[in-house]
Tab-separated table of C-alpha atoms in Angstrom:
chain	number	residue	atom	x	y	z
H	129	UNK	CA	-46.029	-10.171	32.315
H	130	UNK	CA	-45.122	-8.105	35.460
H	131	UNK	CA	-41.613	-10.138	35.333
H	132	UNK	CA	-40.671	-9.628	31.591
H	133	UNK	CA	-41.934	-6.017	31.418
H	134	UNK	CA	-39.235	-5.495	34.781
H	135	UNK	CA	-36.744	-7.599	32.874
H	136	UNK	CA	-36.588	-5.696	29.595
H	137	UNK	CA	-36.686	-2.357	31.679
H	138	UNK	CA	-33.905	-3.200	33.202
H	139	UNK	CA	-31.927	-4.668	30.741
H	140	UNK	CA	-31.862	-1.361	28.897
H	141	UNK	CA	-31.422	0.218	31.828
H	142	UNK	CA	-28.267	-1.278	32.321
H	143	UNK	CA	-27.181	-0.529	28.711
H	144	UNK	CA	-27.307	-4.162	27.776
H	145	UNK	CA	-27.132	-4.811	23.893
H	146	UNK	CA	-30.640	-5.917	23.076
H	147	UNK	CA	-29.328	-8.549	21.022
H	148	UNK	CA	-28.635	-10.332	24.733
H	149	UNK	CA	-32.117	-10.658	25.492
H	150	UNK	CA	-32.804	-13.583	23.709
H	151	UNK	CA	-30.059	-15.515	25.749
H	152	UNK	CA	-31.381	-14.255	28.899
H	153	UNK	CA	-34.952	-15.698	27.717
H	154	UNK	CA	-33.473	-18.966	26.661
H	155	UNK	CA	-31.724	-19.276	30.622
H	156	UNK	CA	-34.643	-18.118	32.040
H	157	UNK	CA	-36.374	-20.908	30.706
H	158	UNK	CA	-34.489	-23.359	30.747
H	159	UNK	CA	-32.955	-22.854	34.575
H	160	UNK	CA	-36.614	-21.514	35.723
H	161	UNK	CA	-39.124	-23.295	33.736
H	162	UNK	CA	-37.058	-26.283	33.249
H	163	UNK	CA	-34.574	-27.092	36.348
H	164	UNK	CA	-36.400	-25.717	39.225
H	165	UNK	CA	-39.814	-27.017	38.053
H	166	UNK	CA	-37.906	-30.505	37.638
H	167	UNK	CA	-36.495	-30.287	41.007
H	168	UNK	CA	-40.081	-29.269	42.204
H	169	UNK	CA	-42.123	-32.064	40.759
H	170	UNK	CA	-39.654	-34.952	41.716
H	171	UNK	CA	-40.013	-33.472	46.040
H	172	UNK	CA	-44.076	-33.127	45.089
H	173	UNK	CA	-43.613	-36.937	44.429
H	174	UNK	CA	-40.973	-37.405	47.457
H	175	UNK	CA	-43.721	-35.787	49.400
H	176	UNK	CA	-47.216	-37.573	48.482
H	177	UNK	CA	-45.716	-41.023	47.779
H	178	UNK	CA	-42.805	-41.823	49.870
H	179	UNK	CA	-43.691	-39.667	52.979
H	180	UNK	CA	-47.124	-40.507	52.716
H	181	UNK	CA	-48.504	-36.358	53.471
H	182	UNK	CA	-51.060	-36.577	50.826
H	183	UNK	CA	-52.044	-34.621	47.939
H	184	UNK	CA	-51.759	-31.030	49.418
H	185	UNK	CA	-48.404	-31.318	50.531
H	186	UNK	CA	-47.011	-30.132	47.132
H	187	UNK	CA	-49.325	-27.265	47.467
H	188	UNK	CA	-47.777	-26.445	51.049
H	189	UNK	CA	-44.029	-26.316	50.061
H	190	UNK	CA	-44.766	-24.465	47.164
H	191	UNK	CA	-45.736	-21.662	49.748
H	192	UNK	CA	-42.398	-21.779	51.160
H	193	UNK	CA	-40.619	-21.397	48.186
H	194	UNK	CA	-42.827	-18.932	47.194
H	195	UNK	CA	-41.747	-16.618	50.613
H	196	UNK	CA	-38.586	-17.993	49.747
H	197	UNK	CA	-38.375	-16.106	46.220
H	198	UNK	CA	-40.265	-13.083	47.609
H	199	UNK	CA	-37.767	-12.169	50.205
H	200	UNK	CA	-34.792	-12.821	48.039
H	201	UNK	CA	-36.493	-10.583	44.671
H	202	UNK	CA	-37.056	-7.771	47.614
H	203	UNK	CA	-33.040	-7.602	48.780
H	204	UNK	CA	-31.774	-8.003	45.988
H	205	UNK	CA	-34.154	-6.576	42.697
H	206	UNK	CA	-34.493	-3.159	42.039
H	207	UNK	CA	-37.877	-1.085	41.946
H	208	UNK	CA	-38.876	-0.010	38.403
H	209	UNK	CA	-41.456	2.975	38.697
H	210	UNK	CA	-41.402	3.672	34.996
H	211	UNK	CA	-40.703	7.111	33.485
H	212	UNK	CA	-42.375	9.570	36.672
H	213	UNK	CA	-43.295	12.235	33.608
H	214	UNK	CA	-45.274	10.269	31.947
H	215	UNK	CA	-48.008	9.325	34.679
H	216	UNK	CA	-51.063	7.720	33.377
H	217	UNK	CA	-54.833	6.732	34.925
H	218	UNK	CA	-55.143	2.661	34.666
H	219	UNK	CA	-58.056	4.158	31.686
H	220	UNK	CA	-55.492	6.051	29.698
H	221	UNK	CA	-52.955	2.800	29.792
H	222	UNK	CA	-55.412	0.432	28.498
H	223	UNK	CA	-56.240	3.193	25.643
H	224	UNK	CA	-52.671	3.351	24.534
H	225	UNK	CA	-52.114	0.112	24.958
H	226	UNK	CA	-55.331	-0.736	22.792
H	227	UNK	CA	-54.228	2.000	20.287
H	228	UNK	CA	-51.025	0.177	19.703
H	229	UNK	CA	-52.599	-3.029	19.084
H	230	UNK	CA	-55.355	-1.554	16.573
H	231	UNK	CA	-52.760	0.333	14.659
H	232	UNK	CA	-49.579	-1.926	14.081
H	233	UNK	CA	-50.345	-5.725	12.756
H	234	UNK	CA	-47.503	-6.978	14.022
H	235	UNK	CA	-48.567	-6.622	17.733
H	236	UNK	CA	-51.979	-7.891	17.082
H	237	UNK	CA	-50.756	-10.662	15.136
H	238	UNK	CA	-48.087	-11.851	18.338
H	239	UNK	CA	-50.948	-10.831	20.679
H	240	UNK	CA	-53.015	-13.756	18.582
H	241	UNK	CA	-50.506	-16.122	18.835
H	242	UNK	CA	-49.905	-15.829	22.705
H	243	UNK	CA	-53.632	-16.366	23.499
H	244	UNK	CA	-53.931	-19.303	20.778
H	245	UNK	CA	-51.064	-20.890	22.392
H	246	UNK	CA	-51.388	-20.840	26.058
H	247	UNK	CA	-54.577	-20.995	25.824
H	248	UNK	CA	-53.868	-24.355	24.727
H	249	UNK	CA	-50.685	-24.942	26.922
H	250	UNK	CA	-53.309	-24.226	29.934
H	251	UNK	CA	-55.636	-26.465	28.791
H	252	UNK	CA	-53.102	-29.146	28.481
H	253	UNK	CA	-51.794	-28.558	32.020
H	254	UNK	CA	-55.830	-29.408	33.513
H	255	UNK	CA	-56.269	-32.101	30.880
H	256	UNK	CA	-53.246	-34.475	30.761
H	257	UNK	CA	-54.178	-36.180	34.485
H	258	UNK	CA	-57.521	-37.424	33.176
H	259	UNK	CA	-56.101	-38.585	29.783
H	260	UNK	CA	-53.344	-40.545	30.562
H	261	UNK	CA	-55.286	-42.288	33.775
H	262	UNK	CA	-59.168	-42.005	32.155
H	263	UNK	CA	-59.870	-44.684	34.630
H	264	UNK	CA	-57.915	-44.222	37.355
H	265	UNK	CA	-54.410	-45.466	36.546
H	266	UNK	CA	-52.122	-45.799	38.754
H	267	UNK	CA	-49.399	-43.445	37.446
H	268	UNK	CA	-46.641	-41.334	39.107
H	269	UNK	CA	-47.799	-37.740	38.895
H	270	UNK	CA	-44.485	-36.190	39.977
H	271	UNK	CA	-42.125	-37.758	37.926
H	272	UNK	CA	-44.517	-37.201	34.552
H	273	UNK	CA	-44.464	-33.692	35.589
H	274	UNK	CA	-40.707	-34.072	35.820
H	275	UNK	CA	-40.170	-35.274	32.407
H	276	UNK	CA	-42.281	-32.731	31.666
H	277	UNK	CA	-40.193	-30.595	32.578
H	278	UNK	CA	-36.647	-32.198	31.124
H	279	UNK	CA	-38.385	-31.524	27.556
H	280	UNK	CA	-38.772	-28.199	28.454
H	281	UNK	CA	-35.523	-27.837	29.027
H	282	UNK	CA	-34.179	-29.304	25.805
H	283	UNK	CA	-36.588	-27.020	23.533
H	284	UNK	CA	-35.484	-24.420	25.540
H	285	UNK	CA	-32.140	-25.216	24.418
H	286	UNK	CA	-33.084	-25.507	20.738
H	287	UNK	CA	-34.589	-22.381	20.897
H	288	UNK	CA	-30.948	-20.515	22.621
H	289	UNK	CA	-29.222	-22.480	19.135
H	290	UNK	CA	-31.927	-21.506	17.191
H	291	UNK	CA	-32.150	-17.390	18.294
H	292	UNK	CA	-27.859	-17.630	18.497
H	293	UNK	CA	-27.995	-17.387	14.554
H	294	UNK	CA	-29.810	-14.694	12.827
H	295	UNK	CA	-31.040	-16.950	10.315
H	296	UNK	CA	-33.883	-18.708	10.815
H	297	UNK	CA	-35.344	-15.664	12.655
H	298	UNK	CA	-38.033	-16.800	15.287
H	299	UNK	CA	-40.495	-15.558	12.805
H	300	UNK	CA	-39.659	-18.202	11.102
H	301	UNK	CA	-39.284	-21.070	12.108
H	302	UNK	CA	-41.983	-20.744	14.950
H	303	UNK	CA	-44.634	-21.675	11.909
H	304	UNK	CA	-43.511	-24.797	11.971
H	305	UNK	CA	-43.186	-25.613	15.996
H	306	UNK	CA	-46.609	-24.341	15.848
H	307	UNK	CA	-47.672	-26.942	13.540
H	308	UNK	CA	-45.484	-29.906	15.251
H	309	UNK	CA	-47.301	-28.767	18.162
H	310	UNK	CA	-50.532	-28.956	17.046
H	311	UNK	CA	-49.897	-32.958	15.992
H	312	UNK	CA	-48.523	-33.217	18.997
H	313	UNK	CA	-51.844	-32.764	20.905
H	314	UNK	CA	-53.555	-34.407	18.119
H	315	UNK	CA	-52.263	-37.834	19.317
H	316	UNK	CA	-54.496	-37.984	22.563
H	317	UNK	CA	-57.723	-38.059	20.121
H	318	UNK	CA	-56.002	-40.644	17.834
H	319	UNK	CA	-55.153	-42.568	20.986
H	320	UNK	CA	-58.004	-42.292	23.117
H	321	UNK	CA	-58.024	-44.326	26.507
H	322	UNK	CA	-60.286	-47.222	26.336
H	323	UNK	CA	-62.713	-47.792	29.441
H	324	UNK	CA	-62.163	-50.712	31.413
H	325	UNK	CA	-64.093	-53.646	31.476
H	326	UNK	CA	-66.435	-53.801	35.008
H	327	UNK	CA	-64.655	-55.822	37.503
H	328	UNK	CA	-61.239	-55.427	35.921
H	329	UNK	CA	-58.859	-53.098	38.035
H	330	UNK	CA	-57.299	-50.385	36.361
H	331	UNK	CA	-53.451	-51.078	36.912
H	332	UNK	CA	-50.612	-48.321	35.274
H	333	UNK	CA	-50.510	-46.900	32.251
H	334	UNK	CA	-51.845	-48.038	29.374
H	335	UNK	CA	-50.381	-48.823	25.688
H	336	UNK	CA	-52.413	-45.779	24.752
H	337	UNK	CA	-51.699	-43.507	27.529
H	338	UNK	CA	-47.542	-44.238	27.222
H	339	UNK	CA	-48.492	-42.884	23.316
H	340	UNK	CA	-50.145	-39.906	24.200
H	341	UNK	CA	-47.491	-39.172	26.678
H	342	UNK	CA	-44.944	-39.492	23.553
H	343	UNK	CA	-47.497	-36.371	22.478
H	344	UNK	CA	-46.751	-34.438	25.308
H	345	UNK	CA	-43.552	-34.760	25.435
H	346	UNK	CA	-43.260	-33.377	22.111
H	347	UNK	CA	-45.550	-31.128	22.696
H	348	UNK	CA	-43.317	-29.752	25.924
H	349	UNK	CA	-40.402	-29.119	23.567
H	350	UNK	CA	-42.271	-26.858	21.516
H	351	UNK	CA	-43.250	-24.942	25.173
H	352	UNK	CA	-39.636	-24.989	25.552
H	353	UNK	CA	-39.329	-23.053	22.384
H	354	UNK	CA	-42.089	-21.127	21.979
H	355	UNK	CA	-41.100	-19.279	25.658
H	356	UNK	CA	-38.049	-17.228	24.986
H	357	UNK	CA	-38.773	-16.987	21.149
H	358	UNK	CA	-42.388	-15.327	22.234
H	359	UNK	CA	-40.243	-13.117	24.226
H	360	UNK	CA	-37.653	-12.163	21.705
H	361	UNK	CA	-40.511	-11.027	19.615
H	362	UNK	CA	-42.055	-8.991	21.734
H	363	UNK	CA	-39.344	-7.127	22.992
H	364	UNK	CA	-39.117	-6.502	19.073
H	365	UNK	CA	-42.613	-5.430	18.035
H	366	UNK	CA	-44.009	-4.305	21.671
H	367	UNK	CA	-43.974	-0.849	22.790
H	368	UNK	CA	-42.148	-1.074	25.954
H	369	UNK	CA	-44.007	1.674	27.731
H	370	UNK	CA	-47.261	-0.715	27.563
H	371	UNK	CA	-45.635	-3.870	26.781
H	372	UNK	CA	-47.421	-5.455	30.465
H	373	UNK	CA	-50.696	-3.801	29.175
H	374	UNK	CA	-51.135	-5.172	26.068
H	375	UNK	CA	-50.014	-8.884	26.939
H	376	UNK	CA	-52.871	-8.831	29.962
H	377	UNK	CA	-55.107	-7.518	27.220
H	378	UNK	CA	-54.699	-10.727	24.852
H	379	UNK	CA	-54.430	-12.887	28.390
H	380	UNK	CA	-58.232	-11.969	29.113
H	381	UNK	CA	-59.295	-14.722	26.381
H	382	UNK	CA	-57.340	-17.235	27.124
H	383	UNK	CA	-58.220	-17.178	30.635
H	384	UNK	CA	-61.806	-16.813	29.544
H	385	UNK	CA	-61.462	-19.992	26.947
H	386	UNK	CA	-59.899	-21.822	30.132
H	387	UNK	CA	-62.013	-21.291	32.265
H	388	UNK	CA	-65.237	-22.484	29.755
H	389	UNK	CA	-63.180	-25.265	29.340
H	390	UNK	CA	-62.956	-26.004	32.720
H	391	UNK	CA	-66.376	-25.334	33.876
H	392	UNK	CA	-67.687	-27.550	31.031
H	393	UNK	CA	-64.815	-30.442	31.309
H	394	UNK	CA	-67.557	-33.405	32.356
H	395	UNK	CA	-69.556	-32.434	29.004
H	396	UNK	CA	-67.388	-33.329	26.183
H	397	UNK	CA	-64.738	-35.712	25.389
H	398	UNK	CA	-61.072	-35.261	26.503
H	399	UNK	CA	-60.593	-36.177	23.289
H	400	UNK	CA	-62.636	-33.368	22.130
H	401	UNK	CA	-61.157	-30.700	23.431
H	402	UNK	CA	-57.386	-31.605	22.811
H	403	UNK	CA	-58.618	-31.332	19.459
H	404	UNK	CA	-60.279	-27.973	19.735
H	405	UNK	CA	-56.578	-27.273	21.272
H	406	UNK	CA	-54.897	-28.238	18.452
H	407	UNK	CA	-56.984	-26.302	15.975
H	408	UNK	CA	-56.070	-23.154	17.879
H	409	UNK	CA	-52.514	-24.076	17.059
H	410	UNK	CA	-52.549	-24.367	13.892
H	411	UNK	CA	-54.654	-20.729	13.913
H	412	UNK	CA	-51.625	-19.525	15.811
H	413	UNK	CA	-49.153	-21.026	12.969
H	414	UNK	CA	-51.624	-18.663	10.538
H	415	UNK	CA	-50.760	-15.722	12.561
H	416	UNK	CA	-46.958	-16.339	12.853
H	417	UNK	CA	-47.088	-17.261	8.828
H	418	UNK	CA	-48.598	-13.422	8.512
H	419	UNK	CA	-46.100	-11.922	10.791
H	420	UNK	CA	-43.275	-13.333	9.098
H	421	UNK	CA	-44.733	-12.014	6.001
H	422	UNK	CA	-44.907	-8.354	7.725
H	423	UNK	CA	-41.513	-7.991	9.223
H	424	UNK	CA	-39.841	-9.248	6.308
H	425	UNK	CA	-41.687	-6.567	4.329
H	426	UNK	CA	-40.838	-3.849	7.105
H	427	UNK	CA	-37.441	-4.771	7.460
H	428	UNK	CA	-37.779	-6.830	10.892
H	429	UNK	CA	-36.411	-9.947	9.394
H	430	UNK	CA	-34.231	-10.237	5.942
H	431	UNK	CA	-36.331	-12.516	3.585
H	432	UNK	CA	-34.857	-15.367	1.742
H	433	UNK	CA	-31.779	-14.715	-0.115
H	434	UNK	CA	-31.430	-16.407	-3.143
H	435	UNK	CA	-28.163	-17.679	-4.646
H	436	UNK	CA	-27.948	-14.870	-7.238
H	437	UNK	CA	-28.655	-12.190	-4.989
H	438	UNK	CA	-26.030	-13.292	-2.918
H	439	UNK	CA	-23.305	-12.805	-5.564
């Protein structure tokens, strides 16, 4: 939130066209949340499984990268201290920022929609160890999380064709990657792993686990997607003097639905809750149906033109 609130700032700062935002979104993903985290996961595997550090070792590099990334943001980013007249108490921010969810739809609706789906995207990230090894498979971690990754990138890349044209608006057709997303994690409870029989060891992955990981990967290229679309829309339909305000407002469920998730993840199927996941989707693909309705009836988005109305 802190990152895209600094980003849009600046942009118009700059005097950018705000019609550019969408293609810095779609690089942001794809060379951020795609490249480097593909990079990243195949030296995680490097490090556990051919130099034999352990499991933590990821964890430690990540540190360095992390100091890595902080020095280089503080030489070369700029501080944005907002607008100095218009000072506010942390109370007073969270009132406005409340104020413009209660009063306009539209940022209620996208606030809905974030929290429905990462909610479910976290969930996912805890949840697809356990259900592609239920009983201890034998299965490489860091190159999963690097393929992973790779579908990122390609929705990522749909989404940059997608937001290049100005029909279908992300309104659009984000009802329906909502929905494909919401199979997608539907194939882990159609295809859940069997246990083992006692005595028999556990080898790779199964016929059932390579299925559900067909799921994910599908369900990656929708993450791709949804990413820089989300963030198109916002920089739409959120005020930009409380745009960080507002999405750490509709964060506070998700992280509270994760973590009751988490805390109860021996008590209920995997199965289970992939399917509670995928319910929230399709809530999600609801909301996005009902803001497509709204900003094509404000203006936001030109409806469907028919062929008589075009001549």
């Amino acid at each position: 939130s802190a990152f895209e609130s600094w980003l849009v700032a600046e942009h118009f700062k700059r005097g950018h066209d705000a019609a550019l935002l969408s293609n810095t979104f779609s690089k942001a993903v794809f060379l951020g949340n795609g490249l480097i985290a593909i990079l990243a996961g195949l030296l995680a595997n490097f490090l556990v499984d051919d130099m034999a550090f352990g499991p933590v070792a990821p964890f430690d590099a990540s540190a360095v990268v992390l100091l890595i990334g902080g020095i280089v943001i503080h030489l070369t980013w700029t501080e944005n201290y907002g607008d100095a007249s218009d000072s506010q108490s942390l109370a007073q921010s969270f009132q406005k920022a409340t104020q413009a969810i209660v009063s306009d739809k539209k940022v209620a609706l996208l606030g809905c929609m974030q929290a429905m789906f990462e909610g479910s995207m976290y969930t996912f990230v805890f949840l697809w160890t356990p259900a592609l090894s239920p009983n201890g498979e034998d299965i490489p971690h860091g190159f999963i999380f690097a393929i992973f990754m790779l579908a990122c990138m390609g929705g990522s890349s749909i989404a940059a064709k997608l937001m290049a044209k100005s029909n279908p608006a992300p309104e659009k057709y984000m009802q329906y990657v909502f929905v494909a997303s919401a199979f997608a994690l539907l194939v882990p409870v159609w295809f859940a792993g069997k246990p083992v029989v006692d005595g028999e060891a556990a080898g790779g992955i199964t016929f059932d686990g390579k299925v559900q990981l067909l799921g994910f990967l599908v369900f990656e290229i929708c993450v791709g997607i949804f990413w820089p679309s989300l963030m198109s829309m916002r920089s739409k339909y959120v005020p930009e003097d409380c745009r960080a305000t507002i999405m750490n407002i509709f964060r506070l469920p998700l992280n509270l639905f994760v973590c009751i998730v988490l805390y109860n993840v021996s008590s209920f199927p995997i199965a289970n809750m992939f399917a509670m996941c995928s319910a929230f989707l399709l809530v999600a693909a609801l909301c996005q149906y009902k803001l497509h309705e709204l900003a094509v009836s404000t203006g936001f988005v030109l409806g469907n033109t028919k062929p008589n109305d075009a001549l």
